[in-house]
mmCIF file of C-alpha atoms in Angstrom:
data_model
loop_
_atom_site.group_PDB
_atom_site.id
_atom_site.type_symbol
_atom_site.label_atom_id
_atom_site.label_comp_id
_atom_site.label_asym_id
_atom_site.label_seq_id
_atom_site.Cartn_x
_atom_site.Cartn_y
_atom_site.Cartn_z
ATOM 1 C CA MET Q 1 -0.133 -0.156 0.121
ATOM 2 C CA LEU Q 2 2.530 2.792 0.706
ATOM 3 C CA LYS Q 3 4.549 2.315 -2.628
ATOM 4 C CA THR Q 4 1.114 2.649 -4.400
ATOM 5 C CA ILE Q 5 0.672 6.328 -2.108
ATOM 6 C CA ASP Q 6 4.319 6.915 -3.351
ATOM 7 C CA LEU Q 7 3.458 6.756 -6.510
ATOM 8 C CA ILE Q 8 0.587 8.473 -6.510
ATOM 9 C CA GLU Q 9 1.912 11.473 -4.462
ATOM 10 C CA ARG Q 10 4.472 12.305 -7.643
ATOM 11 C CA THR Q 11 0.950 12.794 -9.886
ATOM 12 C CA ASP Q 12 1.262 16.764 -10.967
ATOM 13 C CA ARG Q 13 -2.075 17.607 -8.796
ATOM 14 C CA ASP Q 14 -2.484 19.647 -5.743
ATOM 15 C CA VAL Q 15 -4.544 17.289 -4.471
ATOM 16 C CA ILE Q 16 -5.353 13.860 -3.555
ATOM 17 C CA ALA Q 17 -7.800 11.366 -1.687
ATOM 18 C CA LEU Q 18 -7.212 7.716 -1.169
ATOM 19 C CA GLU Q 19 -9.741 5.413 1.226
ATOM 20 C CA SER Q 20 -8.241 2.499 2.976
ATOM 21 C CA VAL Q 21 -9.577 -0.274 5.765
ATOM 22 C CA TYR Q 22 -7.627 -1.372 8.443
ATOM 23 C CA PRO Q 23 -8.016 -4.179 10.056
ATOM 24 C CA ASN Q 24 -8.318 -4.423 14.269
ATOM 25 C CA GLY Q 25 -4.958 -4.054 15.684
ATOM 26 C CA HIS Q 26 -2.926 -3.007 12.849
ATOM 27 C CA ILE Q 27 0.230 -1.335 13.021
ATOM 28 C CA VAL Q 28 1.085 0.859 10.184
ATOM 29 C CA PRO Q 29 5.776 1.036 10.137
ATOM 30 C CA PRO Q 30 7.278 4.101 10.715
ATOM 31 C CA HIS Q 31 7.098 5.806 6.978
ATOM 32 C CA SER Q 32 6.632 9.785 5.541
ATOM 33 C CA HIS Q 33 5.563 11.464 2.491
ATOM 34 C CA ARG Q 34 6.030 14.144 0.729
ATOM 35 C CA ARG Q 35 2.854 15.219 1.280
ATOM 36 C CA VAL Q 36 0.829 17.265 3.742
ATOM 37 C CA GLN Q 37 -1.142 14.649 4.894
ATOM 38 C CA LEU Q 38 -5.006 15.178 6.229
ATOM 39 C CA LEU Q 39 -6.105 11.420 7.379
ATOM 40 C CA TYR Q 40 -9.402 11.009 8.693
ATOM 41 C CA ALA Q 41 -11.476 8.609 10.826
ATOM 42 C CA ALA Q 42 -14.090 7.531 9.960
ATOM 43 C CA THR Q 43 -15.286 4.600 11.698
ATOM 44 C CA GLY Q 44 -13.003 3.255 14.262
ATOM 45 C CA ILE Q 45 -9.148 4.820 16.502
ATOM 46 C CA ILE Q 46 -5.886 5.433 14.870
ATOM 47 C CA GLN Q 47 -3.536 5.996 16.990
ATOM 48 C CA LEU Q 48 -0.811 7.774 15.309
ATOM 49 C CA GLU Q 49 3.018 8.101 16.954
ATOM 50 C CA ALA Q 50 5.534 10.603 16.031
ATOM 51 C CA LYS Q 51 8.470 12.719 17.427
ATOM 52 C CA PHE Q 52 8.218 10.883 20.667
ATOM 53 C CA ASN Q 53 4.367 12.259 21.459
ATOM 54 C CA THR Q 54 1.086 10.282 20.451
ATOM 55 C CA TRP Q 55 -2.630 11.335 19.240
ATOM 56 C CA ILE Q 56 -5.533 9.255 19.888
ATOM 57 C CA VAL Q 57 -8.053 10.059 16.723
ATOM 58 C CA PRO Q 58 -11.748 8.817 17.164
ATOM 59 C CA PRO Q 59 -14.172 8.508 14.867
ATOM 60 C CA GLY Q 60 -15.337 11.942 13.625
ATOM 61 C CA PHE Q 61 -12.169 13.346 13.802
ATOM 62 C CA ALA Q 62 -8.737 14.279 11.987
ATOM 63 C CA VAL Q 63 -4.925 14.245 11.599
ATOM 64 C CA TRP Q 64 -2.169 16.814 9.897
ATOM 65 C CA ILE Q 65 0.777 15.773 9.956
ATOM 66 C CA PRO Q 66 2.717 17.088 7.989
ATOM 67 C CA ALA Q 67 5.165 16.734 4.996
ATOM 68 C CA LYS Q 68 8.524 14.747 5.988
ATOM 69 C CA VAL Q 69 7.484 13.313 9.471
ATOM 70 C CA VAL Q 70 7.677 10.209 9.876
ATOM 71 C CA HIS Q 71 5.278 8.409 11.776
ATOM 72 C CA GLN Q 72 3.685 5.257 13.045
ATOM 73 C CA LEU Q 73 -0.488 3.947 12.705
ATOM 74 C CA ARG Q 74 -1.839 1.663 15.371
ATOM 75 C CA THR Q 75 -5.637 0.874 14.689
ATOM 76 C CA ILE Q 76 -8.263 -0.837 15.612
ATOM 77 C CA ASN Q 77 -11.047 -1.390 12.858
ATOM 78 C CA VAL Q 78 -10.093 1.560 11.473
ATOM 79 C CA LYS Q 79 -11.650 3.355 8.028
ATOM 80 C CA THR Q 80 -9.694 5.985 6.858
ATOM 81 C CA ARG Q 81 -10.251 8.852 4.007
ATOM 82 C CA SER Q 82 -6.768 9.660 3.572
ATOM 83 C CA LEU Q 83 -6.232 13.013 1.631
ATOM 84 C CA TYR Q 84 -2.582 14.617 1.083
ATOM 85 C CA PHE Q 85 -1.720 18.293 -0.417
ATOM 86 C CA HIS Q 86 1.370 19.446 -2.319
ATOM 87 C CA GLY Q 87 2.567 23.007 0.077
ATOM 88 C CA SER Q 88 2.271 24.812 -2.091
ATOM 89 C CA ALA Q 89 -1.271 24.335 -1.903
ATOM 90 C CA PHE Q 90 -0.759 26.682 1.704
ATOM 91 C CA LEU Q 91 -0.533 30.013 2.775
ATOM 92 C CA GLN Q 92 1.020 28.173 5.441
ATOM 93 C CA PRO Q 93 1.804 24.493 6.023
ATOM 94 C CA PRO Q 94 1.046 22.636 9.064
ATOM 95 C CA SER Q 95 4.658 22.711 11.056
ATOM 96 C CA ASP Q 96 3.657 19.729 13.570
ATOM 97 C CA CYS Q 97 1.038 17.111 13.530
ATOM 98 C CA GLN Q 98 -2.608 18.230 14.570
ATOM 99 C CA VAL Q 99 -5.942 15.952 15.150
ATOM 100 C CA ILE Q 100 -8.795 18.612 14.220
ATOM 101 C CA GLY Q 101 -12.791 18.159 14.420
ATOM 102 C CA VAL Q 102 -14.652 17.266 11.760
ATOM 103 C CA PRO Q 103 -17.912 18.477 11.438
ATOM 104 C CA PRO Q 104 -20.437 17.650 8.810
ATOM 105 C CA LEU Q 105 -19.482 19.862 6.190
ATOM 106 C CA LEU Q 106 -15.827 18.588 6.239
ATOM 107 C CA ARG Q 107 -17.551 15.231 6.603
ATOM 108 C CA GLU Q 108 -19.365 15.579 3.337
ATOM 109 C CA LEU Q 109 -16.256 17.081 1.516
ATOM 110 C CA ILE Q 110 -13.857 14.638 2.706
ATOM 111 C CA HIS Q 111 -16.278 12.090 1.479
ATOM 112 C CA ALA Q 112 -17.020 13.291 -1.861
ATOM 113 C CA ALA Q 113 -13.515 13.855 -2.179
ATOM 114 C CA VAL Q 114 -12.436 9.997 -2.316
ATOM 115 C CA LYS Q 115 -14.733 9.368 -5.377
ATOM 116 C CA VAL Q 116 -12.574 12.301 -7.447
ATOM 117 C CA PRO Q 117 -10.355 10.242 -9.634
ATOM 118 C CA LEU Q 118 -7.046 10.650 -9.643
ATOM 119 C CA PHE Q 119 -6.149 13.375 -12.358
ATOM 120 C CA TYR Q 120 -9.309 15.484 -12.306
ATOM 121 C CA GLU Q 121 -9.330 17.833 -15.212
ATOM 122 C CA GLU Q 122 -8.784 22.221 -13.146
ATOM 123 C CA ASN Q 123 -11.145 24.593 -13.017
ATOM 124 C CA SER Q 124 -13.173 21.463 -12.492
ATOM 125 C CA ARG Q 125 -15.950 20.765 -10.094
ATOM 126 C CA ASP Q 126 -13.879 18.373 -8.655
ATOM 127 C CA ASP Q 127 -10.982 20.501 -8.874
ATOM 128 C CA LEU Q 128 -13.044 22.858 -7.023
ATOM 129 C CA LEU Q 129 -14.535 20.277 -3.926
ATOM 130 C CA MET Q 130 -10.097 19.491 -3.355
ATOM 131 C CA LYS Q 131 -9.904 22.733 -2.991
ATOM 132 C CA MET Q 132 -12.818 23.072 -0.616
ATOM 133 C CA VAL Q 133 -11.988 20.707 1.725
ATOM 134 C CA LEU Q 134 -8.906 22.409 1.922
ATOM 135 C CA GLN Q 135 -10.392 25.598 3.198
ATOM 136 C CA GLU Q 136 -12.491 23.598 5.665
ATOM 137 C CA ALA Q 137 -9.515 21.579 6.933
ATOM 138 C CA SER Q 138 -7.802 24.684 7.761
ATOM 139 C CA ALA Q 139 -9.896 26.435 9.781
ATOM 140 C CA GLN Q 140 -11.186 23.785 12.235
ATOM 141 C CA PRO Q 141 -8.770 24.540 15.408
ATOM 142 C CA ALA Q 142 -7.156 21.547 17.066
ATOM 143 C CA VAL Q 143 -8.105 19.776 19.538
ATOM 144 C CA PRO Q 144 -6.028 18.461 22.687
ATOM 145 C CA LEU Q 145 -5.512 14.769 22.088
ATOM 146 C CA GLN Q 146 -1.385 14.715 22.818
ATOM 147 C CA LEU Q 147 0.081 12.440 24.912
ATOM 148 C CA PRO Q 148 3.761 13.063 25.238
ATOM 149 C CA MET Q 149 6.135 9.615 25.364
ATOM 150 C CA PRO Q 150 9.383 9.050 26.966
ATOM 151 C CA GLN Q 151 12.835 9.432 24.752
ATOM 152 C CA ASP Q 152 13.964 7.047 27.441
ATOM 153 C CA THR Q 153 13.999 4.018 27.256
ATOM 154 C CA GLN Q 154 12.566 2.268 30.034
ATOM 155 C CA LEU Q 155 10.090 4.677 30.144
ATOM 156 C CA ALA Q 156 8.277 4.181 27.604
ATOM 157 C CA ALA Q 157 8.338 0.861 27.465
ATOM 158 C CA LEU Q 158 6.472 1.015 30.612
ATOM 159 C CA CYS Q 159 4.158 3.879 29.159
ATOM 160 C CA HIS Q 160 3.703 1.511 26.011
ATOM 161 C CA ALA Q 161 2.977 -1.679 28.275
ATOM 162 C CA PHE Q 162 0.631 0.635 30.093
ATOM 163 C CA PHE Q 163 -1.491 1.343 26.750
ATOM 164 C CA THR Q 164 -2.311 -2.867 26.328
ATOM 165 C CA SER Q 165 -3.741 -2.095 30.168
ATOM 166 C CA PRO Q 166 -4.653 0.896 31.785
ATOM 167 C CA SER Q 167 -5.756 2.050 35.604
ATOM 168 C CA GLN Q 168 -6.361 4.899 37.249
ATOM 169 C CA SER Q 169 -5.312 2.312 40.931
ATOM 170 C CA SER Q 170 -1.873 1.856 38.758
ATOM 171 C CA THR Q 171 0.961 3.782 41.193
ATOM 172 C CA PRO Q 172 4.339 6.145 40.653
ATOM 173 C CA GLY Q 173 5.681 3.984 43.702
ATOM 174 C CA ASP Q 174 4.584 0.768 41.220
ATOM 175 C CA TRP Q 175 6.158 2.599 38.117
ATOM 176 C CA ALA Q 176 9.137 3.007 40.848
ATOM 177 C CA ARG Q 177 9.800 -0.275 41.949
ATOM 178 C CA GLN Q 178 9.787 -2.041 38.336
ATOM 179 C CA LEU Q 179 12.538 0.366 37.119
ATOM 180 C CA ASN Q 180 14.303 0.117 40.263
ATOM 181 C CA VAL Q 181 14.532 3.353 41.304
ATOM 182 C CA SER Q 182 12.776 5.609 44.124
ATOM 183 C CA GLU Q 183 9.383 7.831 43.879
ATOM 184 C CA ARG Q 184 11.308 10.821 43.969
ATOM 185 C CA THR Q 185 13.406 10.340 41.484
ATOM 186 C CA PHE Q 186 10.805 8.108 39.103
ATOM 187 C CA TYR Q 187 8.618 11.663 39.423
ATOM 188 C CA ARG Q 188 11.234 14.149 38.361
ATOM 189 C CA ARG Q 189 12.340 11.465 35.417
ATOM 190 C CA PHE Q 190 9.000 11.641 34.609
ATOM 191 C CA LEU Q 191 8.567 15.261 34.152
ATOM 192 C CA ALA Q 192 11.752 15.593 32.906
ATOM 193 C CA ASN Q 193 10.665 13.203 29.966
ATOM 194 C CA THR Q 194 7.816 14.036 29.370
ATOM 195 C CA GLY Q 195 7.005 17.731 31.028
ATOM 196 C CA VAL Q 196 3.715 16.291 32.402
ATOM 197 C CA THR Q 197 2.859 14.733 36.016
ATOM 198 C CA PHE Q 198 2.315 10.723 35.897
ATOM 199 C CA ILE Q 199 -0.586 12.072 37.242
ATOM 200 C CA ALA Q 200 -1.659 13.618 34.684
ATOM 201 C CA TRP Q 201 -0.121 11.376 32.110
ATOM 202 C CA ARG Q 202 -2.215 8.643 33.466
ATOM 203 C CA GLN Q 203 -4.868 9.540 33.275
ATOM 204 C CA GLN Q 204 -5.004 11.139 30.114
ATOM 205 C CA ALA Q 205 -3.489 8.108 29.314
ATOM 206 C CA CYS Q 206 -6.639 6.147 30.162
ATOM 207 C CA VAL Q 207 -9.023 8.589 28.397
ATOM 208 C CA PHE Q 208 -7.445 8.179 25.499
ATOM 209 C CA VAL Q 209 -7.993 3.919 25.850
ATOM 210 C CA ALA Q 210 -11.606 4.437 26.668
ATOM 211 C CA LEU Q 211 -12.208 7.054 23.679
ATOM 212 C CA SER Q 212 -10.705 3.253 21.675
ATOM 213 C CA ARG Q 213 -12.992 1.101 23.774
ATOM 214 C CA LEU Q 214 -16.125 3.481 22.562
ATOM 215 C CA SER Q 215 -15.949 3.355 19.385
ATOM 216 C CA LEU Q 216 -15.517 -0.936 19.185
ATOM 217 C CA GLY Q 217 -19.097 -0.404 21.186
ATOM 218 C CA GLN Q 218 -17.632 -1.167 24.238
ATOM 219 C CA SER Q 219 -20.239 -0.415 28.190
ATOM 220 C CA ILE Q 220 -18.883 2.802 30.314
ATOM 221 C CA THR Q 221 -19.643 1.023 32.776
ATOM 222 C CA SER Q 222 -17.560 -1.395 31.379
ATOM 223 C CA ILE Q 223 -14.568 0.447 31.279
ATOM 224 C CA ALA Q 224 -14.693 1.823 33.610
ATOM 225 C CA LEU Q 225 -14.346 -1.036 35.956
ATOM 226 C CA ASP Q 226 -11.297 -2.149 34.181
ATOM 227 C CA MET Q 227 -9.363 0.869 34.771
ATOM 228 C CA GLY Q 228 -10.359 0.568 38.165
ATOM 229 C CA TYR Q 229 -13.368 3.759 38.951
ATOM 230 C CA GLU Q 230 -15.543 3.286 41.805
ATOM 231 C CA SER Q 231 -18.024 3.985 39.256
ATOM 232 C CA PRO Q 232 -18.741 4.421 35.774
ATOM 233 C CA SER Q 233 -20.123 7.724 37.424
ATOM 234 C CA SER Q 234 -16.689 9.108 38.592
ATOM 235 C CA PHE Q 235 -15.058 7.900 35.194
ATOM 236 C CA SER Q 236 -17.372 9.818 33.859
ATOM 237 C CA THR Q 237 -16.679 12.532 35.834
ATOM 238 C CA MET Q 238 -13.149 12.354 34.799
ATOM 239 C CA PHE Q 239 -13.323 11.798 30.794
ATOM 240 C CA LYS Q 240 -15.978 14.955 29.971
ATOM 241 C CA LYS Q 241 -13.515 16.938 32.489
ATOM 242 C CA SER Q 242 -10.892 16.401 29.684
ATOM 243 C CA MET Q 243 -12.821 15.923 27.018
ATOM 244 C CA GLY Q 244 -15.387 18.480 27.422
ATOM 245 C CA VAL Q 245 -18.374 16.239 26.845
ATOM 246 C CA SER Q 246 -19.507 13.211 28.194
ATOM 247 C CA PRO Q 247 -18.166 9.490 26.686
ATOM 248 C CA SER Q 248 -21.568 8.728 26.257
ATOM 249 C CA VAL Q 249 -21.323 11.361 23.352
ATOM 250 C CA TYR Q 250 -18.137 9.275 21.415
ATOM 251 C CA MET Q 251 -20.170 6.168 21.577
ATOM 252 C CA ARG Q 252 -22.283 8.070 18.666
ATOM 253 C CA LYS Q 253 -19.061 9.144 16.829
ATOM 254 C CA ASP Q 254 -19.383 6.221 14.031
ATOM 255 C CA THR Q 255 -20.335 7.648 10.789
#
């Protein structure tokens, strides 16, 4: 697939669009693109890793990926629609990865764009459609779905392991013992590597994994109990504080 995209990116059109379907748990290995990519999660959830950061892209959201930025994708039952833009199409192309919301108009434009022929005529309806996608996407504000990952290899391994079975009951003391360091040393080491406290990172990681599970239709109750919360309501309170909306909203995001 990457070879196909590589060939397509060489075309002379400013914008190209592709649709892809990935099985549950599929990993797209590290790669980069010549063009700026807008990666939209039509269904399922995407975990994007680049520059020692992780971005979560739930259904109904998209992520900008600048040209030449090496990134890896982890997917959960994902259907993506990707648009690839020449840098010259922007007044100022994105300089870093960032997640944006996809409102109904942009969603329909993206849906229409993947049906446009690769070699569409310039100044045609298809050409105008592609320009509208760029205009609408560029107007969307970034949303905070980014989580810093440590460069320290031992800490990074623990962070990746945490994603497989996250729990708010996981303590700094637990992690410190695995690293054979004092709790105070662990606190300093984690903060120096990520720029955030362990407690803040743990909570956001739990939210991100919850987004993945909600997109699969799992119940709020089962997610809350698996993550060590006393009740679904306490989990929902934490989730809303982090995301600004209740978890039930994300159970209706697939489109």
